[in-house]
Short mmCIF file of C-alpha atoms in Angstrom, two decimals:
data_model
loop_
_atom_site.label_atom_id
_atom_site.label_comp_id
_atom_site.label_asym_id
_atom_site.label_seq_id
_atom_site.Cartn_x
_atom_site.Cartn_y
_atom_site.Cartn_z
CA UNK A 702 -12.22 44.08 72.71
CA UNK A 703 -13.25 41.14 70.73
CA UNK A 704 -12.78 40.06 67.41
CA UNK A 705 -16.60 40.30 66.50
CA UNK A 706 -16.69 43.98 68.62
CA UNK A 707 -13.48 45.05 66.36
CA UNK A 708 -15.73 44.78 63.31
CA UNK A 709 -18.87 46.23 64.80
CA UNK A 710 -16.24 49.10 65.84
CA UNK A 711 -14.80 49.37 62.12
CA UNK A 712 -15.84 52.60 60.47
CA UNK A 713 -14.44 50.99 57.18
CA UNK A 714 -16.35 48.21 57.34
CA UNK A 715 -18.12 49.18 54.40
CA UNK A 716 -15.90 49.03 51.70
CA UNK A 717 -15.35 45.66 52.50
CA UNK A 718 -18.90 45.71 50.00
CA UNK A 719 -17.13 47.23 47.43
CA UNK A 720 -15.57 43.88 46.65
CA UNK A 721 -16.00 40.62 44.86
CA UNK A 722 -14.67 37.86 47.98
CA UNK A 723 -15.18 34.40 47.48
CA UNK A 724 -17.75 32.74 50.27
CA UNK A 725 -15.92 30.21 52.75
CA UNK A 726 -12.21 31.74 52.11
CA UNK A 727 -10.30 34.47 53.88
CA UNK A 728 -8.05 36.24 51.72
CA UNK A 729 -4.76 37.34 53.04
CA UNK A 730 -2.57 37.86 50.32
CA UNK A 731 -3.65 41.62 48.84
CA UNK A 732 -0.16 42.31 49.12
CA UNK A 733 0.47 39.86 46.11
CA UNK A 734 -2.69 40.44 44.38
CA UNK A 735 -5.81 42.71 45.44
CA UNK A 736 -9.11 41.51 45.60
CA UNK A 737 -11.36 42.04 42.67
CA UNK A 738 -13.81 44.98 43.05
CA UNK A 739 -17.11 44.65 41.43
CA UNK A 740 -16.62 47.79 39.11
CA UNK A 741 -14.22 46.47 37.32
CA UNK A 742 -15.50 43.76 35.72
CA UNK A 743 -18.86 46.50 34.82
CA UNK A 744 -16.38 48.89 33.57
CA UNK A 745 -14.33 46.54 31.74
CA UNK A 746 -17.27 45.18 29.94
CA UNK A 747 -18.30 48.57 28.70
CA UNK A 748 -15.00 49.18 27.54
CA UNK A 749 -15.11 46.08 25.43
CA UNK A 750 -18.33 45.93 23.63
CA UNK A 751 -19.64 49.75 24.18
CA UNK A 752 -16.47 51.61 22.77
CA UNK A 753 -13.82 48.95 21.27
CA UNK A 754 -17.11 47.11 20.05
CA UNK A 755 -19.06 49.96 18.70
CA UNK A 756 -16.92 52.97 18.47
CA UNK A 757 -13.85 51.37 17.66
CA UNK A 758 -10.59 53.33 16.43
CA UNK A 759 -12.55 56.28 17.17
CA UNK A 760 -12.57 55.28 20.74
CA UNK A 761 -9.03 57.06 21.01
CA UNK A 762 -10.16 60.18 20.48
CA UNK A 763 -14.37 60.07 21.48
CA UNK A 764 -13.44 57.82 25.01
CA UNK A 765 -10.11 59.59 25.11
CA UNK A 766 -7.99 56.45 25.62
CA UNK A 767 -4.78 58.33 24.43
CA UNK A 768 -5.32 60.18 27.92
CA UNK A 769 -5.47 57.51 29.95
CA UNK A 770 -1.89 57.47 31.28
CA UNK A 771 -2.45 61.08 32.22
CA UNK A 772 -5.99 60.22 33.96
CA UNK A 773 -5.09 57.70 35.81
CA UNK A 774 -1.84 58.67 37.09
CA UNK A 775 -3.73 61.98 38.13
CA UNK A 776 -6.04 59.35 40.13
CA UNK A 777 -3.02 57.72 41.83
CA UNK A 778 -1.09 60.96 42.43
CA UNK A 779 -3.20 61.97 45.75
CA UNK A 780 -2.22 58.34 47.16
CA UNK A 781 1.21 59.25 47.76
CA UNK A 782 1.20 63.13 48.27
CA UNK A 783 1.83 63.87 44.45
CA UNK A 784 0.38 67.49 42.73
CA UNK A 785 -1.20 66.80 39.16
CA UNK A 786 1.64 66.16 36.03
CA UNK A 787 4.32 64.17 38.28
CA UNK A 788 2.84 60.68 38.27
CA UNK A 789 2.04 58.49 34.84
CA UNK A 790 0.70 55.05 34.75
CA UNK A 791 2.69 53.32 32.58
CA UNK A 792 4.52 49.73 31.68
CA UNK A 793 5.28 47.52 34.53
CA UNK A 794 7.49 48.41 37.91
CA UNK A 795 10.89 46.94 35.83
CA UNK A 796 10.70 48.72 32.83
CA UNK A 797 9.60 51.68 34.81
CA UNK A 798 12.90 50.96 37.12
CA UNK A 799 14.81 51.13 33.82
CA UNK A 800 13.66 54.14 32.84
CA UNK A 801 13.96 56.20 36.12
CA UNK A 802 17.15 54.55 37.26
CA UNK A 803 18.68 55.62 33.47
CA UNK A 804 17.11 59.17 33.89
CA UNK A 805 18.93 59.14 37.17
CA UNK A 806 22.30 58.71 35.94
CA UNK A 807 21.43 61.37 33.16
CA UNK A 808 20.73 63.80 35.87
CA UNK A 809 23.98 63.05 37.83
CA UNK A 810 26.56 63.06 34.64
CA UNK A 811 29.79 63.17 37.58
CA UNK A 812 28.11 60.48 39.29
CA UNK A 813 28.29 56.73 38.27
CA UNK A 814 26.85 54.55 41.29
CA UNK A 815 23.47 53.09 42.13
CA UNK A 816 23.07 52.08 45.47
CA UNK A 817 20.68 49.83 47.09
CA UNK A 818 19.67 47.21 49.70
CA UNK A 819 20.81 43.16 49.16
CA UNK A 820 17.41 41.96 50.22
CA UNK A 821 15.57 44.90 47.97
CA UNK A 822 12.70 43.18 45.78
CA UNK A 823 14.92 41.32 42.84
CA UNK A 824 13.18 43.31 40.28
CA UNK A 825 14.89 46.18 41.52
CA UNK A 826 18.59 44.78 41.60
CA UNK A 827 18.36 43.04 38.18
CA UNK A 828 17.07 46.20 36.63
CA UNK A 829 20.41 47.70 38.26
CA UNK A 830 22.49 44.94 36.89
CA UNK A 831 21.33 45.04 33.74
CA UNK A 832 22.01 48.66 33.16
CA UNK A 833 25.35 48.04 34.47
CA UNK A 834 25.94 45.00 32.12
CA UNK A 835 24.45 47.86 29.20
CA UNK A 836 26.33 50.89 29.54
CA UNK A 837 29.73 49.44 31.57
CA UNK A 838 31.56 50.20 34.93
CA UNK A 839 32.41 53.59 33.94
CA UNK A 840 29.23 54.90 33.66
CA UNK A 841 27.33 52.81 35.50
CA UNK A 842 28.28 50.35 38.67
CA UNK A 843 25.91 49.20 40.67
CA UNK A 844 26.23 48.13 44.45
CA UNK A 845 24.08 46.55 47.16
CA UNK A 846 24.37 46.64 51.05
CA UNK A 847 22.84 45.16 53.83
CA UNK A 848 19.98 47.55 55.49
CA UNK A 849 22.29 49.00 58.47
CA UNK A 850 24.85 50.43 56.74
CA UNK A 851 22.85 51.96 53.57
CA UNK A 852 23.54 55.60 55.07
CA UNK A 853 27.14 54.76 55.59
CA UNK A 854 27.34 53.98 52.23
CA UNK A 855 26.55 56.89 50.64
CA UNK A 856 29.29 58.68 48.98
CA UNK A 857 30.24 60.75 46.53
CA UNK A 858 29.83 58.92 43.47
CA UNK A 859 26.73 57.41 44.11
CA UNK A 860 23.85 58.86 41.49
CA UNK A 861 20.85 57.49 43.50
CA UNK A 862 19.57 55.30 46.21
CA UNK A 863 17.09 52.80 45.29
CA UNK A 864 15.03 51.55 47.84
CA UNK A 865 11.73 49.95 48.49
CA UNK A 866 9.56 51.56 51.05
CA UNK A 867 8.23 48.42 52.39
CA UNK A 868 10.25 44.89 52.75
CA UNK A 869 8.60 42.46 50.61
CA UNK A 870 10.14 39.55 52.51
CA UNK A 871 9.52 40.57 55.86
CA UNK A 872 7.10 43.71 56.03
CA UNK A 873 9.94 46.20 57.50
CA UNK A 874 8.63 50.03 56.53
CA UNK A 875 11.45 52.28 55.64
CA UNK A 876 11.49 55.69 56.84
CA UNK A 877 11.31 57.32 53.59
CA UNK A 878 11.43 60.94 54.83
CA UNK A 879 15.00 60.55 56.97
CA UNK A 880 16.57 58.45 54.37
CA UNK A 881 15.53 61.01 51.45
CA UNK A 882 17.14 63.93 53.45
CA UNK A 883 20.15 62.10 54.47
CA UNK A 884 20.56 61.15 50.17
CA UNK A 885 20.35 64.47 49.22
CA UNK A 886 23.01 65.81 51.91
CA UNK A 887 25.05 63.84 50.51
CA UNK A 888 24.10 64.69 46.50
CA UNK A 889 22.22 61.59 45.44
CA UNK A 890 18.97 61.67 44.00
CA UNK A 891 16.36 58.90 45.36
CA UNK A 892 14.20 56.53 43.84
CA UNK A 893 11.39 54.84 45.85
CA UNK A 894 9.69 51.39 44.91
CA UNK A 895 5.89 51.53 46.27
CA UNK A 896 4.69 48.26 45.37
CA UNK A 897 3.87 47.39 48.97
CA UNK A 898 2.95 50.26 49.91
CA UNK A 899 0.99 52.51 47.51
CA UNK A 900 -2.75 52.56 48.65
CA UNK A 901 -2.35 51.56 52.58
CA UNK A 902 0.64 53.54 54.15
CA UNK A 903 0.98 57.47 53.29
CA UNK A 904 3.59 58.37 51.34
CA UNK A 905 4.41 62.52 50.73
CA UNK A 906 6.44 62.46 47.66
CA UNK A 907 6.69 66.31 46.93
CA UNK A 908 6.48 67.33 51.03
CA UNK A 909 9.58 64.70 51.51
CA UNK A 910 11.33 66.21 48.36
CA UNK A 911 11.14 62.42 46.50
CA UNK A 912 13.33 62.86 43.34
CA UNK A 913 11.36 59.71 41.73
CA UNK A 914 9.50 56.90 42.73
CA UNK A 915 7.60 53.54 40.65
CA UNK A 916 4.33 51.44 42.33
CA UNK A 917 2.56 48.36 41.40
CA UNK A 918 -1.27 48.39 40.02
CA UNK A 919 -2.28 45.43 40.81
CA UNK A 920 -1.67 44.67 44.93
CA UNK A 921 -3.00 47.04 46.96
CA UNK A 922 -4.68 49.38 44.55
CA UNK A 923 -6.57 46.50 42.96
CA UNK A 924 -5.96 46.96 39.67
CA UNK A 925 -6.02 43.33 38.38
CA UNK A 926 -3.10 40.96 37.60
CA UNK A 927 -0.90 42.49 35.10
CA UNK A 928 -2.06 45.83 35.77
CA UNK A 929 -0.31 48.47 34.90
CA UNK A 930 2.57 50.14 36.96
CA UNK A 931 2.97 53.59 37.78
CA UNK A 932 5.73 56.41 37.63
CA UNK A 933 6.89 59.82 39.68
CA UNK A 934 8.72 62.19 38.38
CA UNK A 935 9.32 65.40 40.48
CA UNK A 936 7.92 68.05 38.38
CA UNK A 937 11.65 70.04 39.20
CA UNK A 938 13.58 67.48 37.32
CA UNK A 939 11.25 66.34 34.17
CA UNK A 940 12.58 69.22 31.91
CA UNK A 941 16.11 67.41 32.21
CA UNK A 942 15.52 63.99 32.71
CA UNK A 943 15.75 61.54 29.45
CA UNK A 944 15.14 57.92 28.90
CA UNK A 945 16.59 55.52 27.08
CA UNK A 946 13.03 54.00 25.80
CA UNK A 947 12.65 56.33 23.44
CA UNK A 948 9.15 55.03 22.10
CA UNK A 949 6.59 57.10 20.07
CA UNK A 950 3.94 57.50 22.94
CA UNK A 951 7.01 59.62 24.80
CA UNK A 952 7.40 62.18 21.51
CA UNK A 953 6.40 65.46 21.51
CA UNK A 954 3.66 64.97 18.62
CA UNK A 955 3.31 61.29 18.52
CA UNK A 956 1.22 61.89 15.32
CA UNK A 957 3.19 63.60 13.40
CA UNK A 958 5.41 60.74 12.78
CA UNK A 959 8.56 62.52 12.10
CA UNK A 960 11.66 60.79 12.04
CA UNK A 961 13.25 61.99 15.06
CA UNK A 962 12.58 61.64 18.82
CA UNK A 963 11.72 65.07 20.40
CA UNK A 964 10.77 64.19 24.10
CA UNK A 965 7.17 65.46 25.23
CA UNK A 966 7.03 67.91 27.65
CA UNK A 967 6.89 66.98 31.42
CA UNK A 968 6.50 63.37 32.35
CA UNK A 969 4.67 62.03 29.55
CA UNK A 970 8.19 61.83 27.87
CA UNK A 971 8.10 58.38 29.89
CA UNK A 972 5.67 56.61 28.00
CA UNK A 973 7.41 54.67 25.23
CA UNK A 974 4.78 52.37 23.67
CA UNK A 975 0.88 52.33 23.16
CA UNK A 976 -1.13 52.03 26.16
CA UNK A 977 -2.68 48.25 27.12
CA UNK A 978 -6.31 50.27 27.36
CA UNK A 979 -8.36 47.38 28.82
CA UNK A 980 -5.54 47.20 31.75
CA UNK A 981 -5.70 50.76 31.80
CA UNK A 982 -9.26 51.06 32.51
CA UNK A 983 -9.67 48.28 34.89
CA UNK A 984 -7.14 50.01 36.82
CA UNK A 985 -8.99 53.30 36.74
CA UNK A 986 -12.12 51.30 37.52
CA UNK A 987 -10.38 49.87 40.96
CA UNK A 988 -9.29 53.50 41.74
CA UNK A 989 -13.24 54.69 42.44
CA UNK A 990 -12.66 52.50 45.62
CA UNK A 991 -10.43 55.22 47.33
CA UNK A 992 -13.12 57.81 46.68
CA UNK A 993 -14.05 59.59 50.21
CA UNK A 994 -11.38 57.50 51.98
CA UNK A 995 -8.49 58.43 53.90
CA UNK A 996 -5.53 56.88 53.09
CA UNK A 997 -4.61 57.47 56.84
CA UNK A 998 -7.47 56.08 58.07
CA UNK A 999 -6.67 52.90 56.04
CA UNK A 1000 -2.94 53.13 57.68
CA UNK A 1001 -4.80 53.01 60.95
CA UNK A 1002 -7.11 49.87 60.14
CA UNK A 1003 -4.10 48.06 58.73
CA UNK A 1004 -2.00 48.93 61.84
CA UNK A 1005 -4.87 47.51 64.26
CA UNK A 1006 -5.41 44.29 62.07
CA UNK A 1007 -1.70 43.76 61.96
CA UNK A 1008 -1.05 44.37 65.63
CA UNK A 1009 -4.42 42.11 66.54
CA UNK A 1010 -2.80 39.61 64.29
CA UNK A 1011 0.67 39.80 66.17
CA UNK A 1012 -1.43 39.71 69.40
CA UNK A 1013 -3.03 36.47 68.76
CA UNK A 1014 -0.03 34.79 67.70
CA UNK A 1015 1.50 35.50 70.96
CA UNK A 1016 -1.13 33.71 72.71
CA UNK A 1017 -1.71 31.22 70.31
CA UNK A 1018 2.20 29.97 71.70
CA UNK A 1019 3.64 28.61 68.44
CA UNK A 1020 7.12 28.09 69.08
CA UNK A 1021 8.10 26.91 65.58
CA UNK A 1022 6.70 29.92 64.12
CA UNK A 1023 9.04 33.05 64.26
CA UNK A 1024 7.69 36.79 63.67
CA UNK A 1025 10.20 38.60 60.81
CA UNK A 1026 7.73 42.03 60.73
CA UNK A 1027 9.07 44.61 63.46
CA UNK A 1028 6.60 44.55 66.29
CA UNK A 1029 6.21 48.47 66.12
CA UNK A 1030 3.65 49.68 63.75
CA UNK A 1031 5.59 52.94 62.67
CA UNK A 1032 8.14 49.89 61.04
CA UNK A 1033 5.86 47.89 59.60
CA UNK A 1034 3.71 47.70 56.58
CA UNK A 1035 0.70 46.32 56.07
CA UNK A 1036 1.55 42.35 56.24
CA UNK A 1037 3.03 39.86 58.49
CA UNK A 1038 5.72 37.72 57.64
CA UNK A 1039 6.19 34.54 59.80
CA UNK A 1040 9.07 31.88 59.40
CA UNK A 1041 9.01 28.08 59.61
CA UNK A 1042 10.84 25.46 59.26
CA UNK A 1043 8.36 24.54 56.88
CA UNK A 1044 7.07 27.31 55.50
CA UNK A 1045 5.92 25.88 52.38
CA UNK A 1046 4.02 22.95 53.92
CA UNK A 1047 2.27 25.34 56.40
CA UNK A 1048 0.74 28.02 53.30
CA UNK A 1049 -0.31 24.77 51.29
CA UNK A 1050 -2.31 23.62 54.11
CA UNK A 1051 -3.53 27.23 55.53
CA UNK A 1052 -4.70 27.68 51.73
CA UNK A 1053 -6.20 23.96 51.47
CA UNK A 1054 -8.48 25.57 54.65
CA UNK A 1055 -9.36 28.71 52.31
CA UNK A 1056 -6.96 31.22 54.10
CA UNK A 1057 -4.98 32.83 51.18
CA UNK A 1058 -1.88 33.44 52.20
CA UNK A 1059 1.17 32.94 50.47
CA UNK A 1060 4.76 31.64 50.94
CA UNK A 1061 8.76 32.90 49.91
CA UNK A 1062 11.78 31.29 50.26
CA UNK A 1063 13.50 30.29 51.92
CA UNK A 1064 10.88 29.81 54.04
CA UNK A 1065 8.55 32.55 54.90
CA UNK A 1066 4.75 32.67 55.10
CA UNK A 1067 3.13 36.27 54.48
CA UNK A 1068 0.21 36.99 55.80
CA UNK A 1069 -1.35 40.57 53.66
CA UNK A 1070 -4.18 43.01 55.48
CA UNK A 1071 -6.19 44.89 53.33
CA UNK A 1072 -7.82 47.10 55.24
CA UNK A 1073 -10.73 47.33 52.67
CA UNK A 1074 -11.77 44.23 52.51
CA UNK A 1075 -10.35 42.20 55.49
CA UNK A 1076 -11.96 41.74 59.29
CA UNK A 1077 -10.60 41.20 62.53
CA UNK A 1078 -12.17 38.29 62.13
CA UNK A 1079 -10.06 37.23 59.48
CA UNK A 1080 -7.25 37.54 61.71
CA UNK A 1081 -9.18 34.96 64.17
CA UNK A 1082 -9.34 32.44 61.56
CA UNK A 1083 -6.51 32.78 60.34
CA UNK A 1084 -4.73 32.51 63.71
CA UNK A 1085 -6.57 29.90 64.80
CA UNK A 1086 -6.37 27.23 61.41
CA UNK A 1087 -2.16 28.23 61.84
CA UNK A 1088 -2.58 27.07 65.56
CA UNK A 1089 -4.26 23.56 64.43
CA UNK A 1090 -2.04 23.00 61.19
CA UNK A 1091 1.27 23.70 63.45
CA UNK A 1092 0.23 22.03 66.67
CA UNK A 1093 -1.31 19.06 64.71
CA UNK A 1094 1.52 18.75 62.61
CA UNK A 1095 -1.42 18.65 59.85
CA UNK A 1096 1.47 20.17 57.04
CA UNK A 1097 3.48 17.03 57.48
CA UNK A 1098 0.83 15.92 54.37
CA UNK A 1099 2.97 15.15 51.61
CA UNK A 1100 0.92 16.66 49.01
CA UNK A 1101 1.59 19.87 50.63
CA UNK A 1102 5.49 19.47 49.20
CA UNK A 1103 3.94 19.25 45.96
CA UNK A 1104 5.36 23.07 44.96
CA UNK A 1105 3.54 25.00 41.37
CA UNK A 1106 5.47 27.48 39.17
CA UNK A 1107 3.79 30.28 41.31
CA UNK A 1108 4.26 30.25 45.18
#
């Protein structure tokens, strides 16, 4: 089947409307940052000048911004096989991290250790480290393997395992499932990071028995840069969980303004500060996207754009360029990571072209499918400018050295 027949054949086709893509560019990089969708900036602007701008303070309570945590974690929950009251939308994934990964070790008072992969997102490990560095070795030490030996490292004294579903680096999918079951046998709560993942692979949080997971707003769900993160608490372990950012949003009657912290009931004791509503909203706004779609029919798209991709790149015969994302699609998430010598050179000059992709040391190019808003056609542009830049030696360009603060 060809490219063009793939996307005649696509039953999501559709949604690919639902978005604002610039003309002459192919964007590959919804793993770093999703596309805008054209509610947003509709909803956003209503938000602004119809309630902030007329309604004002009164907003809170007429709009019922105060509830948008609640709401829009609600909205998310169903993405990653969550009931109602377990997941929040809250803060960003590290201070989220901070909070879980301290409610962890609150959970497990005989247990001191926090576990996790060397090549997890760095997020992750400094949030680890710098609980460590806070409450000392004898509470809290924190230790990182390589991926093969993560099970073999479980022991006795470790609290929980923290572990991103999907590799950020290289696209690797985690069975979440197996490695949950094989944590608890051995006593350790575990705490999932769904940044590259929530929105295009399923996740079952309560059917796996999840103790606690975090997710990003703004890559695959769309939210907008800086969008807010989200939280999971299993409803069996928010009575007795408590966080160390005790902030007012997180009391029991925020309003009352009493002097001392009573935790609110379930998991809106892990909100600490006041909400970022515009955020919030455009968040909520992106959300209306997943209305009346599968997330496993997404999985399915992103698994046939993915594998096309690998497929061309075969034939394309580009030596220099080695595939890091596991060739099976049960292992893989929803990009493709390549490596080259010069990695760097090679995303400047696929992005000088107007394919989006973007680059991380040492010297990887990723290549993200949203199966929204991207084609197979994509994937035959994309292939085919990689084949030209590589074979042409087109990156050798010295202004594609020139490296921003952002890669």
């Amino acid at each position: 089947m060809t490219f063009a027949e793939r996307d005649i054949d696509d039953r999501l086709a559709h949604l690919r409307d639902l978005f604002e893509l610039p003309e002459n560019q192919v964007y590959l990089d919804g793993n770093s940052l999703g596309a805008l969708p054209k509610g947003v900036a509709e909803r956003i602007e209503h938000v602004v000048r119809g309630q902030w701008g007329n309604d004002l303070i009164s907003s809170w309570n007429h709009h019922d911004w105060i509830g948008l945590p609640q709401r829009v974690g609600d909205r998310i929950a169903p993405l990653v096989g969550a009931e109602p009251g377990q997941v929040i939308c809250a803060d960003t994934i590290s201070t989220n991290l901070f909070k879980l990964l301290s409610a962890a070790l609150s959970l497990q008072t005989d247990r001191r250790v926090i576990l996790s992969q060397q090549d997890n997102f760095p997020t992750d490990l400094y949030m680890a480290e710098g609980l460590q560095a806070l409450l000392g070795p004898d509470r809290c030490e924190y230790r990182a393997v390589s991926a093969p030996i993560l099970l073999d490292s479980l022991s006795e004294d470790v609290a929980v395992l923290m572990l991103t579903q999907v590799n950020f680096r290289d696209g690797s999918l985690h069975d979440m499932a197996e490695m949950t079951r094989e944590a608890h046998r051995h006593g350790a709560l575990v705490l999932w990071d769904l940044a590259h993942s929530a929105g295009v692979v399923p996740v079952e949080l309560d059917a796996w028995e999840v103790d606690m997971a975090v997710g990003c707003g703004y890559k695959f769900l769309n939210g907008g840069p800086g969008a807010p993160a989200f939280l999971y608490l299993a409803r069996r372990h928010q009575e007795n969980a408590s966080q160390p950012l005790c902030g007012w949003m997180g009391h029991r009657r925020p309003f009352d303004f009493e002097a001392d912290y009573q935790p609110a009931p379930g998991v809106q004791r892990f909100l600490a500060g006041t909400p970022g509503i515009l955020g919030m909203a455009a968040l909520d706004a992106a959300l209306d996207a997943y209305e009346g779609v599968s997330i496993h029919q997404l999985r399915r798209k992103s698994t046939d754009l993915t594998a096309c991709f690998i497929d061309a790149l075969d034939r394309a015969d580009l030596p220099e360029m080695r595939l890091l994302t596991p060739r099976s699609a049960a292992k893989r998430g929803s990009q493709v990571s390549l490596a080259h010598p010069d990695g760097f050179a090679v995303a400047q000059a696929l992005i000088d072209r107007g394919i989006i992709v973007d680059f991380r040391a040492p010297n990887i190019v990723r290549f993200g499918f949203s199966p929204m808003y991207n084609r197979f056609a994509d994937v035959r542009i994309a292939i085919e400018a990689l084949a030209d830049i590589t074979k042409q030696e087109h990156f050798r360009d010295p202004r594609y050295e020139l490296k921003q603060t952002v890669t």
